[in-house]
CSV table of C-alpha atoms in Angstrom, one decimal:
chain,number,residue,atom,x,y,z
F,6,UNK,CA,85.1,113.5,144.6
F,7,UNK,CA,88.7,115.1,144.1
F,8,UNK,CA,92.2,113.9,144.6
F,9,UNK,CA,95.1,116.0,146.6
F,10,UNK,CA,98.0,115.1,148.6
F,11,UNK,CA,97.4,111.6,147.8
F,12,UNK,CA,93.9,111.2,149.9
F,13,UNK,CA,90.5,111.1,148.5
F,14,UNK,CA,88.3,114.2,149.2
F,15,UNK,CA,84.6,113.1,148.9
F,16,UNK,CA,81.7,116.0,149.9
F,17,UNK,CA,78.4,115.2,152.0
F,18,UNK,CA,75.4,115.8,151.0
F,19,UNK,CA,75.1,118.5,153.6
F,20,UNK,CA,77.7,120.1,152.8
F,21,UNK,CA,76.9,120.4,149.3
F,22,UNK,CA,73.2,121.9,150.2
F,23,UNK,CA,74.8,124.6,152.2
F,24,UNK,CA,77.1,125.5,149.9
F,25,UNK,CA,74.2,125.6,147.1
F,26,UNK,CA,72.1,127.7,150.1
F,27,UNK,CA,74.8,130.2,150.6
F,28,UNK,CA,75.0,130.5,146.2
F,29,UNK,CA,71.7,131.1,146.0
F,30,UNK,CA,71.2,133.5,148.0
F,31,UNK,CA,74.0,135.4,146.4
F,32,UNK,CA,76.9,134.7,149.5
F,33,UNK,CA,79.1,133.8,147.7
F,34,UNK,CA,81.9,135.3,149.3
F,35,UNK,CA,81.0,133.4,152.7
F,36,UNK,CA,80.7,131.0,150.6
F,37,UNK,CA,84.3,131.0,149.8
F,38,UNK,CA,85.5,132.0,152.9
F,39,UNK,CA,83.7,128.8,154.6
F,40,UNK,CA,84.6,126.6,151.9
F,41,UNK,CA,88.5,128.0,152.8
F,42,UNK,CA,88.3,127.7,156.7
F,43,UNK,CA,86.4,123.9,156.4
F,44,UNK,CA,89.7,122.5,154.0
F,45,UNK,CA,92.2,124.5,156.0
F,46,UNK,CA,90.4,123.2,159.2
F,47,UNK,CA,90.7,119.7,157.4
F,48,UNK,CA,94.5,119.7,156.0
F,49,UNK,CA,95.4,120.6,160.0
F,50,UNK,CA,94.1,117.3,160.5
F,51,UNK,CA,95.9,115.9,157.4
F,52,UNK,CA,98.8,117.0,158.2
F,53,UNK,CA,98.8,116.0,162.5
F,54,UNK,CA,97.9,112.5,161.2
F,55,UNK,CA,100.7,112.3,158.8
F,56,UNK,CA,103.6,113.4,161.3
F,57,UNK,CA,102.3,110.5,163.1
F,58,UNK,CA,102.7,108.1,160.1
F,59,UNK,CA,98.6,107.8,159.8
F,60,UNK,CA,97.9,106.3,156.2
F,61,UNK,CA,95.0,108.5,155.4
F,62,UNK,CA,92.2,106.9,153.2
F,63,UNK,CA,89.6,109.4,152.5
F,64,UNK,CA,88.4,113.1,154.2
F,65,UNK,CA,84.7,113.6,153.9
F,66,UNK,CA,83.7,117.2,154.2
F,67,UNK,CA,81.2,118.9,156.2
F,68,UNK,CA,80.1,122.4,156.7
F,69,UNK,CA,81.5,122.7,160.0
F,70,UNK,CA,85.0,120.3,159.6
F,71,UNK,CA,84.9,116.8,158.2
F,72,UNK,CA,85.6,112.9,159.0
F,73,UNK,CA,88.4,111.0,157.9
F,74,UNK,CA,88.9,107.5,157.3
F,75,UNK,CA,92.3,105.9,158.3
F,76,UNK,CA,93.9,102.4,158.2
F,77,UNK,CA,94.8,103.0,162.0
F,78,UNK,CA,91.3,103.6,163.3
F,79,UNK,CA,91.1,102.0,166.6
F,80,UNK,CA,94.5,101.5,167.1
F,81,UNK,CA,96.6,104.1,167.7
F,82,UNK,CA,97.4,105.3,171.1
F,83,UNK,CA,95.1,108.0,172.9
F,84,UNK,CA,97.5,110.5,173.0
F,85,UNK,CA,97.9,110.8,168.8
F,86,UNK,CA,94.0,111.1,168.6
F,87,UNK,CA,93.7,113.4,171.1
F,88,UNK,CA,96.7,115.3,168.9
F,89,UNK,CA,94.9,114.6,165.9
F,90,UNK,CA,91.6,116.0,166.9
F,91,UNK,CA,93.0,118.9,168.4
F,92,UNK,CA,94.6,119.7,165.2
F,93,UNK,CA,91.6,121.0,163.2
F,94,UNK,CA,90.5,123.3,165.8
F,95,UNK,CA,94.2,124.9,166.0
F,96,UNK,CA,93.8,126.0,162.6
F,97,UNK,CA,90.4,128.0,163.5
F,98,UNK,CA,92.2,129.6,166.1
F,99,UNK,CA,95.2,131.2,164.2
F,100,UNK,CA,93.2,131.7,161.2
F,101,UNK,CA,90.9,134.1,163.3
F,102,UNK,CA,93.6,135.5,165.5
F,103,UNK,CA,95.2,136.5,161.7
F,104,UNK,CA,91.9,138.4,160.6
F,105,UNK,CA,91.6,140.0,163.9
F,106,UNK,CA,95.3,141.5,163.3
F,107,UNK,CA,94.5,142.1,159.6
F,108,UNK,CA,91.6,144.8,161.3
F,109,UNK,CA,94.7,146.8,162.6
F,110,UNK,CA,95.8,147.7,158.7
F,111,UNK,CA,94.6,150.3,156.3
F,112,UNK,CA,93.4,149.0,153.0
F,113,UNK,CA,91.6,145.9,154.8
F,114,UNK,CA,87.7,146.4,155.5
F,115,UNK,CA,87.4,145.4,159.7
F,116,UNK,CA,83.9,144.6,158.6
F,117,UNK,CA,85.2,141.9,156.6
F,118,UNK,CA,87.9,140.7,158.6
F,119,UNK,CA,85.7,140.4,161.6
F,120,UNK,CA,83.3,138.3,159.7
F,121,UNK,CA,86.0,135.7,159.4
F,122,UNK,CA,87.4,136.0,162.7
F,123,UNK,CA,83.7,135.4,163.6
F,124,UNK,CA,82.9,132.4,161.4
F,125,UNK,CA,86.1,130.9,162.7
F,126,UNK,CA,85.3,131.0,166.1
F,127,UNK,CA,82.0,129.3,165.2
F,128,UNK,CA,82.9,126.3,163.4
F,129,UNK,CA,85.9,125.6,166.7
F,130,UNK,CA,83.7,126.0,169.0
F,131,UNK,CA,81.1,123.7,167.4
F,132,UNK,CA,83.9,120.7,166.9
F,133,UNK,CA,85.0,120.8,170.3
F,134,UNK,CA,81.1,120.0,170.9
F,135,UNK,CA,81.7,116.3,172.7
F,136,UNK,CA,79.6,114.8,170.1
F,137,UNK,CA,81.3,111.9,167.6
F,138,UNK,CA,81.9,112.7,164.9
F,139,UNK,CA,82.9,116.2,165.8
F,140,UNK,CA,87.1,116.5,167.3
F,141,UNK,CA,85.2,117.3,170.5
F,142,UNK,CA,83.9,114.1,170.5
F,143,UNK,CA,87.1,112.3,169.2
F,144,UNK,CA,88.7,114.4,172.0
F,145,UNK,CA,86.2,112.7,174.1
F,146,UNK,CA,86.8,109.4,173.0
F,147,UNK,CA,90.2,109.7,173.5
F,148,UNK,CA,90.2,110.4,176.8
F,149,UNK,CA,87.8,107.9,177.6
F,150,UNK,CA,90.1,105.2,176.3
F,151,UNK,CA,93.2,106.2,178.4
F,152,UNK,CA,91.0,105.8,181.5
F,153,UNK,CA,88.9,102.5,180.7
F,154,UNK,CA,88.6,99.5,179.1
F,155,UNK,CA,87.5,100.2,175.0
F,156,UNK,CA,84.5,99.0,175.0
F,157,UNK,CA,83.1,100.7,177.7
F,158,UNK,CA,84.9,104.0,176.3
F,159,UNK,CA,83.2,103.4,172.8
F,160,UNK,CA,79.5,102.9,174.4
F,161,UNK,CA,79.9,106.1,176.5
F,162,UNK,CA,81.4,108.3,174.0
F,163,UNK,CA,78.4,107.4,171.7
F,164,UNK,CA,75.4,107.5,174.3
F,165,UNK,CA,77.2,110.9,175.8
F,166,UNK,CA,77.0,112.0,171.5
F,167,UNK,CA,72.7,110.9,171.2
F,168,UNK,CA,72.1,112.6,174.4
F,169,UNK,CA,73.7,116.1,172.7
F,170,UNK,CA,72.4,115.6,169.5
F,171,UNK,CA,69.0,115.1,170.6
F,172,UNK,CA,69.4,117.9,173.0
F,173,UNK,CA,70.4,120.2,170.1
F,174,UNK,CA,67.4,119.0,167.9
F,175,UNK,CA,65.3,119.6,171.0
F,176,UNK,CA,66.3,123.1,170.8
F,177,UNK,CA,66.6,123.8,167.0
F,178,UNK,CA,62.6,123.1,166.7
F,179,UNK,CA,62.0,125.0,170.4
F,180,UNK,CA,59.5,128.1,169.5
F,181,UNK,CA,61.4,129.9,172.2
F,182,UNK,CA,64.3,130.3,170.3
F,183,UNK,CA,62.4,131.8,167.1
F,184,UNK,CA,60.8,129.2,165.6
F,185,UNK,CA,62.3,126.0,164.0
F,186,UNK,CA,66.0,127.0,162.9
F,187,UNK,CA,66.7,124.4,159.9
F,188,UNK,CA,70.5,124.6,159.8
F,189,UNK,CA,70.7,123.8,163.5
F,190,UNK,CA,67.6,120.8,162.7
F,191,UNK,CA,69.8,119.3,159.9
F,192,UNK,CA,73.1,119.3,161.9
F,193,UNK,CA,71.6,117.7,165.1
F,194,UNK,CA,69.9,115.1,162.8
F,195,UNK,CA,73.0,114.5,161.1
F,196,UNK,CA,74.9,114.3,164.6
F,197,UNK,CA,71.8,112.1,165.7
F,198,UNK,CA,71.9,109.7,162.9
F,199,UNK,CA,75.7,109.3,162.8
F,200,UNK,CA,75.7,108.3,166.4
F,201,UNK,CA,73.1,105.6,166.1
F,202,UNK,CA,74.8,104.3,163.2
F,203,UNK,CA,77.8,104.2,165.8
F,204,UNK,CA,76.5,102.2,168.2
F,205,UNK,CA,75.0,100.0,166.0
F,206,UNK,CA,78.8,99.1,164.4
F,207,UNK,CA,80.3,99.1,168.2
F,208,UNK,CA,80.6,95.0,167.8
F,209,UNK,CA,82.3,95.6,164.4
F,210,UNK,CA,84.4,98.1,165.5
F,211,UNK,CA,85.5,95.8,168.7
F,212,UNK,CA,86.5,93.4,166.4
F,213,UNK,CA,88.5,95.4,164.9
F,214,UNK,CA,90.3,96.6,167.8
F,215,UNK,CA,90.8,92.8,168.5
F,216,UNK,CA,92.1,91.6,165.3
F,217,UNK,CA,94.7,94.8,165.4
F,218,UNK,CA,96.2,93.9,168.6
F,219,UNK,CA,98.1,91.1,167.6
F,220,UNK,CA,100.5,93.5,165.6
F,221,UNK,CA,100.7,96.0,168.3
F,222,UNK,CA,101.6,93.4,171.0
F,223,UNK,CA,104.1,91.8,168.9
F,224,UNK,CA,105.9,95.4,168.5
F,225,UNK,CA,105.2,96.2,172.0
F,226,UNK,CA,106.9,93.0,173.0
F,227,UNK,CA,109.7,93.3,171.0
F,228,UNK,CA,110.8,97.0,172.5
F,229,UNK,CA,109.6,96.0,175.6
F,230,UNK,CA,106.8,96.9,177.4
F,231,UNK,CA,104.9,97.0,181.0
F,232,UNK,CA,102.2,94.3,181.2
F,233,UNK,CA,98.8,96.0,182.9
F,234,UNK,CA,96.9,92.8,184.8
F,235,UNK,CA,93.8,91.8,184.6
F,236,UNK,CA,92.9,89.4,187.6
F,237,UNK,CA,89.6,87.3,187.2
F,238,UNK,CA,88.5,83.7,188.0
F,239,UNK,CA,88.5,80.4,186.6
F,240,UNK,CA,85.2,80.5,185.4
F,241,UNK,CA,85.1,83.7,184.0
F,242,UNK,CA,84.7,83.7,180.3
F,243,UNK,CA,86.8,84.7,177.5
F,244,UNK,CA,84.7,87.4,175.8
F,245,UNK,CA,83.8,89.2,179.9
F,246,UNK,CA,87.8,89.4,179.6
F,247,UNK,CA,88.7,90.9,176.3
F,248,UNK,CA,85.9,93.7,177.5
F,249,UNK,CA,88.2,94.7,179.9
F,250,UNK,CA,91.1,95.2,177.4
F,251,UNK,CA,92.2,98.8,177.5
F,252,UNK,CA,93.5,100.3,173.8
F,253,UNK,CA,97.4,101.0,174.0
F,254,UNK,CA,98.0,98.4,176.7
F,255,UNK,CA,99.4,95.0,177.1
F,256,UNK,CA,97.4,92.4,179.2
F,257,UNK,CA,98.4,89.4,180.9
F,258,UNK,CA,95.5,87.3,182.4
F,259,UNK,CA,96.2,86.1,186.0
F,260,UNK,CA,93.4,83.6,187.2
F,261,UNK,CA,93.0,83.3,190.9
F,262,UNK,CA,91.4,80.5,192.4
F,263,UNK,CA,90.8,80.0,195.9
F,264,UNK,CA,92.5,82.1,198.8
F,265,UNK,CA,94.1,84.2,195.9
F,266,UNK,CA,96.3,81.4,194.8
F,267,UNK,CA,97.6,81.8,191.2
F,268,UNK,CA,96.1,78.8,189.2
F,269,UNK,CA,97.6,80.1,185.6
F,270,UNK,CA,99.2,83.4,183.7
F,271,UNK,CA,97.8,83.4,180.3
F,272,UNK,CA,98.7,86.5,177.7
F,273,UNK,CA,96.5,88.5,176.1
F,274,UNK,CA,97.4,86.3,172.4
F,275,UNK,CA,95.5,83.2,173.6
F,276,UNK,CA,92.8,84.9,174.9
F,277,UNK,CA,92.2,86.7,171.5
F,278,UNK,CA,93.3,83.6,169.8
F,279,UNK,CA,90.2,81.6,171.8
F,280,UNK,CA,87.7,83.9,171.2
F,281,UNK,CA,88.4,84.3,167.6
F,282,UNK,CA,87.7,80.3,167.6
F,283,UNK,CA,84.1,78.5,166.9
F,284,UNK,CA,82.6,78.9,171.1
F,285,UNK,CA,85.4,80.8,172.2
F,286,UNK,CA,84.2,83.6,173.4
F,287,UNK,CA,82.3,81.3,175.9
F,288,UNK,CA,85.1,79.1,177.1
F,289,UNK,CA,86.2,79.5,180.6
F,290,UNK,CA,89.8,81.1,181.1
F,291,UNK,CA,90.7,77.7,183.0
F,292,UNK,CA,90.6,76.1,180.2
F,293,UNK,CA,93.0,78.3,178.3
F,294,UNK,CA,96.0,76.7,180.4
F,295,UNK,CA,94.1,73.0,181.9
């Protein structure tokens, strides 16, 4: 674990065994080179979530990008993630435009210079894979959450992300494709295991989304904001509302009873106020206002 710009820069395991892969098989000039495109890759990350005031806890590195942990997770609109995300990537693309340009001057070998080019193209093309936790996948997510309720966005986004890492291990141990081709095994496994583990936290991080809110409605009242509605009966219950909260929106409840008449307008506050009580979550909306 190292320290710079005041994050915490921690290594996988993975990333470690390719690193000690590419040493001991005497690359250790790719070695370098990946090493260089993976933190540059990273600090385009860094540096999109700091413009946007993001209080950065900790990158973890992997051999194709890495996953940061942020105070905001969850809460911040769609638009900064999909900014965010999009960042790393970026930095692939001029970092490989550059080494294509550098094949133009004498002096630089356009062996070399390709080689990067090359091994940037790679590792962008693989993070815009839609797969959490890859930026492809955050890009994903993203746009998911702009278009439907957040719960629904996280369960796609992470069933979309085992489909596509089973798919890849599918075809890493394919004889077809020469044999069993480890590096693409341990990736999909990797991709395959950190999806699971994401669904598996999809209540927690739910709850976390909910507890946030409060904040972000407060500020979102005080500059003023447009309320989206969410129209449902009496009897519907407190927790088959907040599933249909969308992230970056303000709800107000409007409970319809019989010939569409308007029985109560209840904000989104009490309704994450109830559930967080003992049986909330089970209450019927009519009784948020009765």
């Amino acid at each position: 674990m190292i320290r710079c710009f005041g994050i915490r820069w921690t290594f996988h395991p993975l990333f470690v065994f390719v690193m000690l892969a590419s040493a001991a098989t005497g690359y250790i000039r790719e070695l370098a080179v990946l090493f260089t495109i993976v933190i540059v890759h990273e600090l385009g990350h860094v540096m999109a979530m700091r413009a946007f005031g993001w209080r950065v806890r900790e990158i973890r590195l992997l051999p194709f990008g890495g996953a940061a942990e942020t105070e905001e997770a969850g809460s911040v609109p769609a638009a900064e993630e999909a900014v965010v995300a999009a960042a790393g990537p970026l930095q692939n693309v001029w970092m490989g435009t550059a080494a294509l340009l550098c094949t133009r001057f004498e002096g630089i070998d356009p062996g070399w210079a390709i080689y990067i080019a090359h091994a940037n193209a790679i590792i962008a093309l693989f993070n815009l894979l839609p797969i959490q936790p890859l930026d492809g996948g955050r890009l994903l997510s993203a746009w998911m959450t702009a278009r439907m309720p957040y719960q629904s966005a996280l369960k796609w986004s992470v069933r979309i992300g085992l489909a596509l890492s089973l798919a890849m291990v599918a075809v890493a141990c394919i004889p077809l494709f020469g044999g069993v081709q480890l590096n693409l095994l341990l990736v999909g496994l990797f991709l395959l295991a950190s999806n699971w583990r994401m669904m598996r936290d999809i209540p927690y991080l739910f709850m976390r989304f909910l507890v946030r809110r409060e904040a972000d409605s407060a500020r979102d009242r005080a500059k003023g904001t447009l309320a989206l509605p969410i129209v449902v009966q009496p009897a519907c219950r407190v927790g088959d509302i907040l599933r249909l909260f969308r992230k970056g929106r303000y709800h107000l409840v409007y409970v319809l009873g019989e010939g569409g008449r308007i029985e109560g307008v209840v904000p989104e506050e009490r309704v994450i106020g109830t559930y967080f009580c003992s049986g909330g979550q089970n209450r019927a909306v009519s009784e948020l206002f009765g």
